[in-house]
Structure formats: structure tokens, C-alpha cells
PDB file of C-alpha atoms in Angstrom:
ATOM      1  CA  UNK A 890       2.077   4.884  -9.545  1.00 91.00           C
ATOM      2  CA  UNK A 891       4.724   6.421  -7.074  1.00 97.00           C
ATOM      3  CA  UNK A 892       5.691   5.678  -3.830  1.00 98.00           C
ATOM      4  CA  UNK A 893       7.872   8.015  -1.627  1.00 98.00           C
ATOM      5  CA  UNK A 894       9.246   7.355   2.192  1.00 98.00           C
ATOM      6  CA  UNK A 895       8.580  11.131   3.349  1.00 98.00           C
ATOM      7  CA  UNK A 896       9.322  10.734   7.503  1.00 97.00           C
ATOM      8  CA  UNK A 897       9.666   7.520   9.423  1.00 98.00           C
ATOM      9  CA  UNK A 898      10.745   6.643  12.610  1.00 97.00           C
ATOM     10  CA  UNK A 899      11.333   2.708  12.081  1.00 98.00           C
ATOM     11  CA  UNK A 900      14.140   0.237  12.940  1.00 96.00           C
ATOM     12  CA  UNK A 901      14.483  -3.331  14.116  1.00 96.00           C
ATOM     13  CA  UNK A 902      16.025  -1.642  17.845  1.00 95.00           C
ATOM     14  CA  UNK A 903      12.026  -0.266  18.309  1.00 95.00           C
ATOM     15  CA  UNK A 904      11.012  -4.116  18.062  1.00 96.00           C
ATOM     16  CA  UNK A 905      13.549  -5.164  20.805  1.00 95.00           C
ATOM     17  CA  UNK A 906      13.389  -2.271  23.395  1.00 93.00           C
ATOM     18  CA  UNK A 907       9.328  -2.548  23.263  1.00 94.00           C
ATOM     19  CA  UNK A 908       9.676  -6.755  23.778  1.00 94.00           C
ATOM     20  CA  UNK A 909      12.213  -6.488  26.287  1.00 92.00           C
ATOM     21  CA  UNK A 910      10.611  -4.145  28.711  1.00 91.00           C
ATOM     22  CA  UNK A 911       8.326  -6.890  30.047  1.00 88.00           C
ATOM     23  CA  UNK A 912      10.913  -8.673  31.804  1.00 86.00           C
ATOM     24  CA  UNK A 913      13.694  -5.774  32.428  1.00 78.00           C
ATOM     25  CA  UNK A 914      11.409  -2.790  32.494  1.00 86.00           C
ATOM     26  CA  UNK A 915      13.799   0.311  32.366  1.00 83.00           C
ATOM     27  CA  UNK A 916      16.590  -1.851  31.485  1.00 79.00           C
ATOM     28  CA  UNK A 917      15.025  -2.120  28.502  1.00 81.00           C
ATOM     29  CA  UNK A 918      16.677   1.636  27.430  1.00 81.00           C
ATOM     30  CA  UNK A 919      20.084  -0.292  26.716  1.00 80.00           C
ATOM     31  CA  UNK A 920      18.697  -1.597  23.590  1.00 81.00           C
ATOM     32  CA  UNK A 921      18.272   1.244  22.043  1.00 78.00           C
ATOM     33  CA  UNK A 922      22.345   1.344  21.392  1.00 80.00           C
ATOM     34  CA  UNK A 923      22.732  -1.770  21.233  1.00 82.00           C
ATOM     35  CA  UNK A 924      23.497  -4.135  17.666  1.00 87.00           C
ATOM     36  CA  UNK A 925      20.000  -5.630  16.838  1.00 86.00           C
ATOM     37  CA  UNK A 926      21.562  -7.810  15.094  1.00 89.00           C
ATOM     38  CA  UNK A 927      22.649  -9.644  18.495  1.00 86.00           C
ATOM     39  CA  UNK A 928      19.091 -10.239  19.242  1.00 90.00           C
ATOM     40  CA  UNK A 929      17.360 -11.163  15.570  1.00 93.00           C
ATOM     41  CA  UNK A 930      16.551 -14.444  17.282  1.00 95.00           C
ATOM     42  CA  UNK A 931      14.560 -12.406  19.332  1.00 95.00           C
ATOM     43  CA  UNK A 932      12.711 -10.824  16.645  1.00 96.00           C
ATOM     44  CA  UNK A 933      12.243 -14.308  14.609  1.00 97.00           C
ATOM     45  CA  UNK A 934      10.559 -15.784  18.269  1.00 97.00           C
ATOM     46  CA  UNK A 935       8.081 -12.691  18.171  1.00 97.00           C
ATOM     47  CA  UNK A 936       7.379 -12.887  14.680  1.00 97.00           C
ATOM     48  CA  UNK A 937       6.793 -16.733  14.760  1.00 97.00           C
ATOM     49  CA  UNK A 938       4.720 -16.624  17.708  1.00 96.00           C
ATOM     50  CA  UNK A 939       2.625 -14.034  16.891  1.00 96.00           C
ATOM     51  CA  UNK A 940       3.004 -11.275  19.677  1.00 96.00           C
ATOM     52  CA  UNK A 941       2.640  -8.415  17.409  1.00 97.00           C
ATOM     53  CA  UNK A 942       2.488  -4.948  19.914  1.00 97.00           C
ATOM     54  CA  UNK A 943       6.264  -4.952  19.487  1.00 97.00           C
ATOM     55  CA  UNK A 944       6.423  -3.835  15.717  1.00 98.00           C
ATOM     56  CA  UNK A 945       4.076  -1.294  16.425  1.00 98.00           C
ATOM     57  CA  UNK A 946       6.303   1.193  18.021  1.00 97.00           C
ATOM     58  CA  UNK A 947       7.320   2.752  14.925  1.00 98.00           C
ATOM     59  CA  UNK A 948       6.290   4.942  12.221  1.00 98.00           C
ATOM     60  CA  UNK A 949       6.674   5.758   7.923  1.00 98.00           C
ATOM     61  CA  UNK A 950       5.309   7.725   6.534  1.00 98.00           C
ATOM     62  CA  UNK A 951       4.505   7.443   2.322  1.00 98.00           C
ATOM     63  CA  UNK A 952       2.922  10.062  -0.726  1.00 98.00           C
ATOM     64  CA  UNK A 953       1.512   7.970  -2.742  1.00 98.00           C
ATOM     65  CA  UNK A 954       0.167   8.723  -6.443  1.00 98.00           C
ATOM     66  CA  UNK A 955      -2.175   6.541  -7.534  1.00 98.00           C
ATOM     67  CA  UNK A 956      -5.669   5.796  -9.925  1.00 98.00           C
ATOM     68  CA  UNK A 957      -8.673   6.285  -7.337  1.00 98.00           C
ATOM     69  CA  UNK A 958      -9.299   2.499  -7.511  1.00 98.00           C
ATOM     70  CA  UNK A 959      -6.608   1.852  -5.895  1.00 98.00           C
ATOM     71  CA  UNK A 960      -7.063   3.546  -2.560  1.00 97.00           C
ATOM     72  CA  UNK A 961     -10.583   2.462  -2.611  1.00 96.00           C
ATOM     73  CA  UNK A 962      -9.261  -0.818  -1.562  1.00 96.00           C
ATOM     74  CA  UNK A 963      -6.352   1.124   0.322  1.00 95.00           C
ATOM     75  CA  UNK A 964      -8.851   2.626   2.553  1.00 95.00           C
ATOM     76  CA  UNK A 965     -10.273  -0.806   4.180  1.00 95.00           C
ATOM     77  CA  UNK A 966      -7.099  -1.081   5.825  1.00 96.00           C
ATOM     78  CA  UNK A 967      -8.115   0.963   9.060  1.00 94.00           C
ATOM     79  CA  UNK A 968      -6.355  -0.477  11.975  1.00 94.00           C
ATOM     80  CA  UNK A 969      -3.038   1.086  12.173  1.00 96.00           C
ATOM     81  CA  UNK A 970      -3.186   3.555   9.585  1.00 98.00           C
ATOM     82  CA  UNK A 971      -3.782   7.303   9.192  1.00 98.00           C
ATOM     83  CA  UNK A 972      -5.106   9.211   5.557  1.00 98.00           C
ATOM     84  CA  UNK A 973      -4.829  12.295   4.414  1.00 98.00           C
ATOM     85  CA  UNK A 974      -5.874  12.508   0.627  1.00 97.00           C
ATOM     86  CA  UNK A 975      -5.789  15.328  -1.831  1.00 97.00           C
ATOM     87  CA  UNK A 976      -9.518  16.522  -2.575  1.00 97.00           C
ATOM     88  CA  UNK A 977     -11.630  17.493  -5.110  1.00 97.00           C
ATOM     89  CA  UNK A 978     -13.458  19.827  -2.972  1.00 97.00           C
ATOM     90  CA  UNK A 979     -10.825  22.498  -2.482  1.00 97.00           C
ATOM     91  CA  UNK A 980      -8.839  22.011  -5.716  1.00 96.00           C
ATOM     92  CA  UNK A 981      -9.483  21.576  -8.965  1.00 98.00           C
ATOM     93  CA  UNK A 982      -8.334  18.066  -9.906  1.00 98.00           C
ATOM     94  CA  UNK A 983      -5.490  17.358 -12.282  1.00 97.00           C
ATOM     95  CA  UNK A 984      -6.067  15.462 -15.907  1.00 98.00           C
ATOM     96  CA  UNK A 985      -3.904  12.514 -15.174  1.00 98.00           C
ATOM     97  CA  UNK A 986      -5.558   9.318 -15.431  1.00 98.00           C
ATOM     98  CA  UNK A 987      -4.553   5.233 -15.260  1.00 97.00           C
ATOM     99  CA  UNK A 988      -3.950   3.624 -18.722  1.00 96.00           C
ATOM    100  CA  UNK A 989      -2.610  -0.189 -18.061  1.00 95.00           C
ATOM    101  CA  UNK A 990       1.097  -0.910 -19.712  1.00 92.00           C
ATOM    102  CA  UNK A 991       1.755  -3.338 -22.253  1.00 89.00           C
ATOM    103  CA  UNK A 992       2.625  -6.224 -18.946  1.00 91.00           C
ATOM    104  CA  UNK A 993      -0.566  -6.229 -17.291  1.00 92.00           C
ATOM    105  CA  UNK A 994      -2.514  -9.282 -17.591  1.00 90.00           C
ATOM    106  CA  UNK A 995      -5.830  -8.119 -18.800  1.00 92.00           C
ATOM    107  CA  UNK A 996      -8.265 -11.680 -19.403  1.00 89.00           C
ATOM    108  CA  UNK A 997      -9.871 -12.877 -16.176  1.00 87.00           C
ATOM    109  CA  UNK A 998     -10.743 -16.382 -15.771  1.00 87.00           C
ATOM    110  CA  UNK A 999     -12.570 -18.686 -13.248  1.00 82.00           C
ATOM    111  CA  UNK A1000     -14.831 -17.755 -10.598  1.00 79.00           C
ATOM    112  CA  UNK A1001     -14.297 -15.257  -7.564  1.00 73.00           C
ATOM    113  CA  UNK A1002     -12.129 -16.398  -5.138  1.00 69.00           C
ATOM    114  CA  UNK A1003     -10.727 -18.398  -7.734  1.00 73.00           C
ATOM    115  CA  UNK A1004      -9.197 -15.758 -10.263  1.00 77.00           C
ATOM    116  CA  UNK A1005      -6.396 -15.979 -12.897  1.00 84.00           C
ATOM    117  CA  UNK A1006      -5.321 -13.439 -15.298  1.00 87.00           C
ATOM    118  CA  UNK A1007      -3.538 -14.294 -18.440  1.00 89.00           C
ATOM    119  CA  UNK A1008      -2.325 -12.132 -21.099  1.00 90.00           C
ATOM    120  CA  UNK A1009      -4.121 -10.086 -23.474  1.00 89.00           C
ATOM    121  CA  UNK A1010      -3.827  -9.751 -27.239  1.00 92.00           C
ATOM    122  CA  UNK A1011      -2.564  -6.695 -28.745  1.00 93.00           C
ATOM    123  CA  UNK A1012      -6.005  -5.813 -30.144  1.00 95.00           C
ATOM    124  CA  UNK A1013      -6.993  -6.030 -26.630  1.00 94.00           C
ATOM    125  CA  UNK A1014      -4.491  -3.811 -25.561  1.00 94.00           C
ATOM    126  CA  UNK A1015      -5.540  -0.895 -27.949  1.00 95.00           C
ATOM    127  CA  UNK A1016      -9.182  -1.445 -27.608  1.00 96.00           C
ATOM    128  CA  UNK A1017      -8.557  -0.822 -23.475  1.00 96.00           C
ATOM    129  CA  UNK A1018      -5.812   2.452 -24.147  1.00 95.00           C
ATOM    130  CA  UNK A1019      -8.261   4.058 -26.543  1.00 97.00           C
ATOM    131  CA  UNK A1020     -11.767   3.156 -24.807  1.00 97.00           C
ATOM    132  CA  UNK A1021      -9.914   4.878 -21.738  1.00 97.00           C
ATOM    133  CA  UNK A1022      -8.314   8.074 -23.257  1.00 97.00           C
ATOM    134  CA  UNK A1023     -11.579   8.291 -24.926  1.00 98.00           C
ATOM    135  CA  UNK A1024     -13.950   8.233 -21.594  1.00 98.00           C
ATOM    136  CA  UNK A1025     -11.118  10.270 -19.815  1.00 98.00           C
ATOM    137  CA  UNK A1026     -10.727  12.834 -22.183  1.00 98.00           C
ATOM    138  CA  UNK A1027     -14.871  13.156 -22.560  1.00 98.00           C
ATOM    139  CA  UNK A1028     -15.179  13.455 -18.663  1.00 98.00           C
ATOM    140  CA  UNK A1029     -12.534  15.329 -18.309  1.00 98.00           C
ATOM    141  CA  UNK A1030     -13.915  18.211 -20.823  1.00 98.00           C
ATOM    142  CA  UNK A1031     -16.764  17.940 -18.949  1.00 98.00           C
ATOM    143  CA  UNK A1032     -15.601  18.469 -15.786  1.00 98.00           C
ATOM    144  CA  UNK A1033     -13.731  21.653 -16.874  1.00 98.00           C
ATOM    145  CA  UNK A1034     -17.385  22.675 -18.776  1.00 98.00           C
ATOM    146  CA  UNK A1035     -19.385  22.415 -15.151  1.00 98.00           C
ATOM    147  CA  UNK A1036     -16.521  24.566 -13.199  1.00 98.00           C
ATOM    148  CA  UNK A1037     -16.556  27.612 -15.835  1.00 98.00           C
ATOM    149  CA  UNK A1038     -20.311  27.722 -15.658  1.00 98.00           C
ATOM    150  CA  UNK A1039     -20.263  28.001 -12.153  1.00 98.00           C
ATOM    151  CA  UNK A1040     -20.668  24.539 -10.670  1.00 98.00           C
ATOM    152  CA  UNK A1041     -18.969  24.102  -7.477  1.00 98.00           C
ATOM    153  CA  UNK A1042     -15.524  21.385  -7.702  1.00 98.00           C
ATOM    154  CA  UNK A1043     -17.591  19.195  -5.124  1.00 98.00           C
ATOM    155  CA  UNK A1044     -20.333  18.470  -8.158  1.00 98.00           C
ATOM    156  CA  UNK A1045     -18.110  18.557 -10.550  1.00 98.00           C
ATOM    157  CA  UNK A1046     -15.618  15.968  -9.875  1.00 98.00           C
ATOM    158  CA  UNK A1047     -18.686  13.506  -9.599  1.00 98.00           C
ATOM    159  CA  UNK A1048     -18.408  12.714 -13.534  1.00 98.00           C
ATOM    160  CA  UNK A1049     -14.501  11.808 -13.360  1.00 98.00           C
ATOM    161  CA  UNK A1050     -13.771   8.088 -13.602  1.00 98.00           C
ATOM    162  CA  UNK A1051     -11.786   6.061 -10.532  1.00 98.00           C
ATOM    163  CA  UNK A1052      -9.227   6.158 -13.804  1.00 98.00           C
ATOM    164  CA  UNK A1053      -8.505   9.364 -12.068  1.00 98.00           C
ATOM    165  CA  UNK A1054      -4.899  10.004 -10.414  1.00 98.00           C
ATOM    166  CA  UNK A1055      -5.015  11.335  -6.670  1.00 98.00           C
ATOM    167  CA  UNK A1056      -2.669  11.454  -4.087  1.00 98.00           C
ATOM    168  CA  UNK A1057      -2.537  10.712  -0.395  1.00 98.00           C
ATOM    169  CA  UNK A1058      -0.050  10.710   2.910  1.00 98.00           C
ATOM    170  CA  UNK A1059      -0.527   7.135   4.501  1.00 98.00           C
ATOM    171  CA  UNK A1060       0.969   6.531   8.012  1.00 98.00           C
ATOM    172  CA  UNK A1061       1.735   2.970   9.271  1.00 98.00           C
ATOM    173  CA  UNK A1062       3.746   0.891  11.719  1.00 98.00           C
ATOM    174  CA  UNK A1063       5.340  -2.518  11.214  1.00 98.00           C
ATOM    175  CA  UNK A1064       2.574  -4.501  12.250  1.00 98.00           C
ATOM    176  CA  UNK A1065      -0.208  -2.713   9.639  1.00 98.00           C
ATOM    177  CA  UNK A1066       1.910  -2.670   7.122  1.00 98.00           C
ATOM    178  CA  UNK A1067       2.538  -6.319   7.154  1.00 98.00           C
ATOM    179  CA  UNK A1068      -0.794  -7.008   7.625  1.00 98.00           C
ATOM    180  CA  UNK A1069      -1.382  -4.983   4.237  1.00 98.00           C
ATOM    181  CA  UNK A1070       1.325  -6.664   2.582  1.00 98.00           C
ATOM    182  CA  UNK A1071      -0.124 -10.109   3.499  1.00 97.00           C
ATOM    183  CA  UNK A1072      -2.867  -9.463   1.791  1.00 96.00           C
ATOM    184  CA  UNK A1073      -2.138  -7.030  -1.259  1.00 97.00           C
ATOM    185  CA  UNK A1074       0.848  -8.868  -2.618  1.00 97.00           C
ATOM    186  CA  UNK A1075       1.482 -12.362  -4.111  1.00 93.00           C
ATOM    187  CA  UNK A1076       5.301 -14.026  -2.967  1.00 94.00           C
ATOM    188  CA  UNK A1077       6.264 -17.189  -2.753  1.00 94.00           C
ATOM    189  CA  UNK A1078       6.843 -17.799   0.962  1.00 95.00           C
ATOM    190  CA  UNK A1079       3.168 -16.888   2.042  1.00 95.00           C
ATOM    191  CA  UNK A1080       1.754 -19.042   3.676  1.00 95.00           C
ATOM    192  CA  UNK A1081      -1.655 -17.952   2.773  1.00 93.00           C
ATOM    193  CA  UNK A1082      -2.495 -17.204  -0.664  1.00 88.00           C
ATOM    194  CA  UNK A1083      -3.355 -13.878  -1.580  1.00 90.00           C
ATOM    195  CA  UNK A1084      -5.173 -12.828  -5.068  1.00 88.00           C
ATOM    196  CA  UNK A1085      -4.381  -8.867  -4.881  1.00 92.00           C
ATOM    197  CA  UNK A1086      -5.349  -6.570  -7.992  1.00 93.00           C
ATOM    198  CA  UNK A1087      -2.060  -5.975  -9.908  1.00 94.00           C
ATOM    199  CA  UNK A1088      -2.514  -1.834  -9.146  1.00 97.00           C
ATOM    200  CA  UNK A1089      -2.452  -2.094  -5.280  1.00 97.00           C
ATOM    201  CA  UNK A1090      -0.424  -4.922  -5.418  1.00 97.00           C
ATOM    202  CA  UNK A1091       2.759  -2.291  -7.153  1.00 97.00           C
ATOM    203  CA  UNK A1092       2.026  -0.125  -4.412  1.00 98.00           C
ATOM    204  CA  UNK A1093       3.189  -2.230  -1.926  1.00 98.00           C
ATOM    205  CA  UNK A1094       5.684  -3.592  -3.144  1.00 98.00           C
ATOM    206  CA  UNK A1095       7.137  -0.177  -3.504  1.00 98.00           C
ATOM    207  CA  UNK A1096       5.821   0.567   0.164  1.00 98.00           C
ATOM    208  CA  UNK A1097       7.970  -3.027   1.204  1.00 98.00           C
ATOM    209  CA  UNK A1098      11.065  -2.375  -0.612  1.00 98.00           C
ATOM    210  CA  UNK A1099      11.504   1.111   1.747  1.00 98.00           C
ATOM    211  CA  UNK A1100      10.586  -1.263   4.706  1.00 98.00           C
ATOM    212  CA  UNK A1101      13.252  -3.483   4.453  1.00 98.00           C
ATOM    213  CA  UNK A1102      15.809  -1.108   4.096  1.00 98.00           C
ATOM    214  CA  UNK A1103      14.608   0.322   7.535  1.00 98.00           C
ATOM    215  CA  UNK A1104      14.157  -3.125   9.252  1.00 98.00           C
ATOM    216  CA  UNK A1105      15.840  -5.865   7.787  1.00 98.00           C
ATOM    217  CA  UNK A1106      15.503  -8.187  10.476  1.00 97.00           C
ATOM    218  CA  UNK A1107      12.406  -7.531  11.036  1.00 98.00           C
ATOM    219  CA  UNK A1108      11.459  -7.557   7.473  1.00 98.00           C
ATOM    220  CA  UNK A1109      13.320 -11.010   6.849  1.00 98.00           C
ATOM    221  CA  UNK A1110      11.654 -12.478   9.802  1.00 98.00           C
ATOM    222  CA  UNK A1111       8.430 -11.726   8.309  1.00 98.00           C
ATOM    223  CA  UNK A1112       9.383 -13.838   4.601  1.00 98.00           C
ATOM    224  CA  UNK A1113      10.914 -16.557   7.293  1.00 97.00           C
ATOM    225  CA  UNK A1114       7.273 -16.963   9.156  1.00 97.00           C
ATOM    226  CA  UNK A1115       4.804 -16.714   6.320  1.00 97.00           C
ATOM    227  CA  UNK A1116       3.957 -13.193   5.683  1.00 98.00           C
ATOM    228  CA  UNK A1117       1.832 -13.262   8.358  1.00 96.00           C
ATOM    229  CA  UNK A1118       1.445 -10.693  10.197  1.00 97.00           C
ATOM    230  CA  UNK A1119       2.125 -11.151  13.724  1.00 96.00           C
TER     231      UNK A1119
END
């Protein structure tokens, strides 16, 4: 899985300008030259508090590569995001599929809601890597069988597994994207536990290491308070 900042318009300044303008109104403007760091107090009281429309007055952009599983549970994050995803109607779709590495966890135990993982054995391992290349490879050589016969891509790609590799442009602001990472990571200063699947969970954690480069403050006021977003 790959994650790439592509455009973004994001720093802790866009946090402080937008808060500010309710009690200086144009004078608001000087913060945009001004050292946030001066004011990360100010960004801590928002975050801790909860008034969130500050950290939305910014923008990133990300490609993302990633199995088709993954941004089926991508796409239930709605509010403050914007997808644009390759498709298997105009294009013929691309053999790369999602095999798990030798670290993922691959035994589930307990009851939903109530999940653990542990690790798996090595015949576990190469039962899962050749059970998938096997399906992939079979659908796959289907899938090429329907289009030179004449089937159209939109029928076709219905026998490819969610194994299947696509890729997508999501947009976000601050506030979403904390609200994603609240819920699709695991760290040790949440407040509220989160039990994300270990695919969606790598994706943003790529998504938050570009974050924090662009807002620090902002980012470490978000570990400070919870991961909550605001």
C-alpha cells in the first residue's frame, strides 16, 4: 500500500487566523505571518474543547494504492472528504493483488467488538499466500477470457476479488482526517479504543505521518487531547 501527499494547502497558521476572526474579525489577516508557534496554546484550547470549524480551513490531498477492501471501509468516511477512484469501467484493470507479509497477525479471537489477533504459524502463512495467488491468478485469467470475447470491462471486472489493487485521490481537512485517524488507527494516547483492520489502519498512518509534518502543533495537540477529533 502507498500513500503520496500530491497538493495540500495545510498549516497550523489556517487553525489560528480561522479561530481568531471571531473576536478581531479582519485583524485576524495578521496571523497569517505571524509564528504559530506563539499561539499553540491557542490551538491546544480548541483542540481540548472541541470547537472543531477551525481545522477545517485547509486541504491535502493523497493517491493512494490500495486492495479494494480497504477503501470499502475508506468510503464510510463521507463528511469532509472528496473520491475520485480509478475504474473498471473505462480501463482495463491491472493484475496486482493483496498478499499479507510475513508480520500480519492472521488468527482472530473473541467475539466482535471484542477482537484480538495473534500470530499465525508458518503453515498458515503459506496456506493464505498460495490459496490467494491461486484465486487471483484463476480470476484474473478469467477476467482477461470475458474482455477478448467481447464482454464489456463493466461485466468483467465483477469476477475479480476485493484482493484487487485500485487507486484513488482522497481530499481532506484537519478535522476529517482526525476523525479518520481516531478511528482507523490503534496509539497509545487515545482515549477511546479503536479496533481498526491492520490494511486501513497502514494507510493512515502513512496519511498521519505527512500531517504532522504540515501541522505539528496541530498534530501534537491532537496526541495531547485524546485523538479525538475536535
Amino acid at each position: 500500500m502507498t500513500v503520496e501527499l500530491v497538493k495540500h494547502s495545510a498549516a497550523d497558521t489556517d487553525v489560528l487566523w480561522a479561530a481568531r476572526v471571531s473576536t478581531a474579525g479582519e485583524q485576524s489577516l495578521d496571523e497569517l505571518n505571524k509564528d504559530p508557534e506563539r499561539s499553540k496554546g491557542l490551538i491546544n484550547f480548541l483542540m481540548r474543547d472541541r470547537h472543531g470549524s477551525p481545522f477545517e480551513h485547509n486541504s491535502m490531498t493523497f493517491f493512494i494504492s490500495a486492495p479494494l477492501f480497504v477503501f470499502r471501509e475508506f468510503h464510510r468516511h463521507r463528511v469532509g472528504w472528496s473520491y475520485n477512484e480509478e475504474s473498471g469501467r473505462y480501463r482495463q484493470l491491472q493484475p496486482v493483488f493483496y498478499v499479507p507479509g510475513a508480520s500480519r497477525k492472521l488468527v482472530q479471537q473473541g467475539r466482535p467488538g471484542k477482537y484480538e489477533f495473534v500470530e499465525g504459524t508458518a503453515e498458515q502463512h503459506a496456506l493464505t499466500g498460495r490459496a490467494m495467488a491461486g484465486v487471483y491468478r484463476t480470476a484474473y485469467e478469467t477476467y482477461l477470457e470475458m474482455l477478448e470475447a467481447g464482454v464489456a470491462r463493466e461485466v468483467a471486472r465483477a469476477v475479480l476479488p476485493v484482493g484487487l489493487y485500485s487507486s484513488m485521490y482522497a481530499t481532506c481537512n484537519a478535522r476529517s482526517l482526525m476523525h479518520f485517524l481516531g478511528l482507523r488507527t490503534q496509539h497509545e494516547q487515545a482515549k477511546v479504543p479503536s479496533f481498526p483492520q491492520r490494511e486501513i489502519e497502514m494507510v493512515g498512518e502513512a496519511m498521519e505521518e505527512q500531517w504532522s509534518k504540515l501541522m505539528p502543533l496541530t498534530h501534537a495537540a491532537f496526541n495531547a487531547n485524546g485523538r479525538v477529533a475536535p
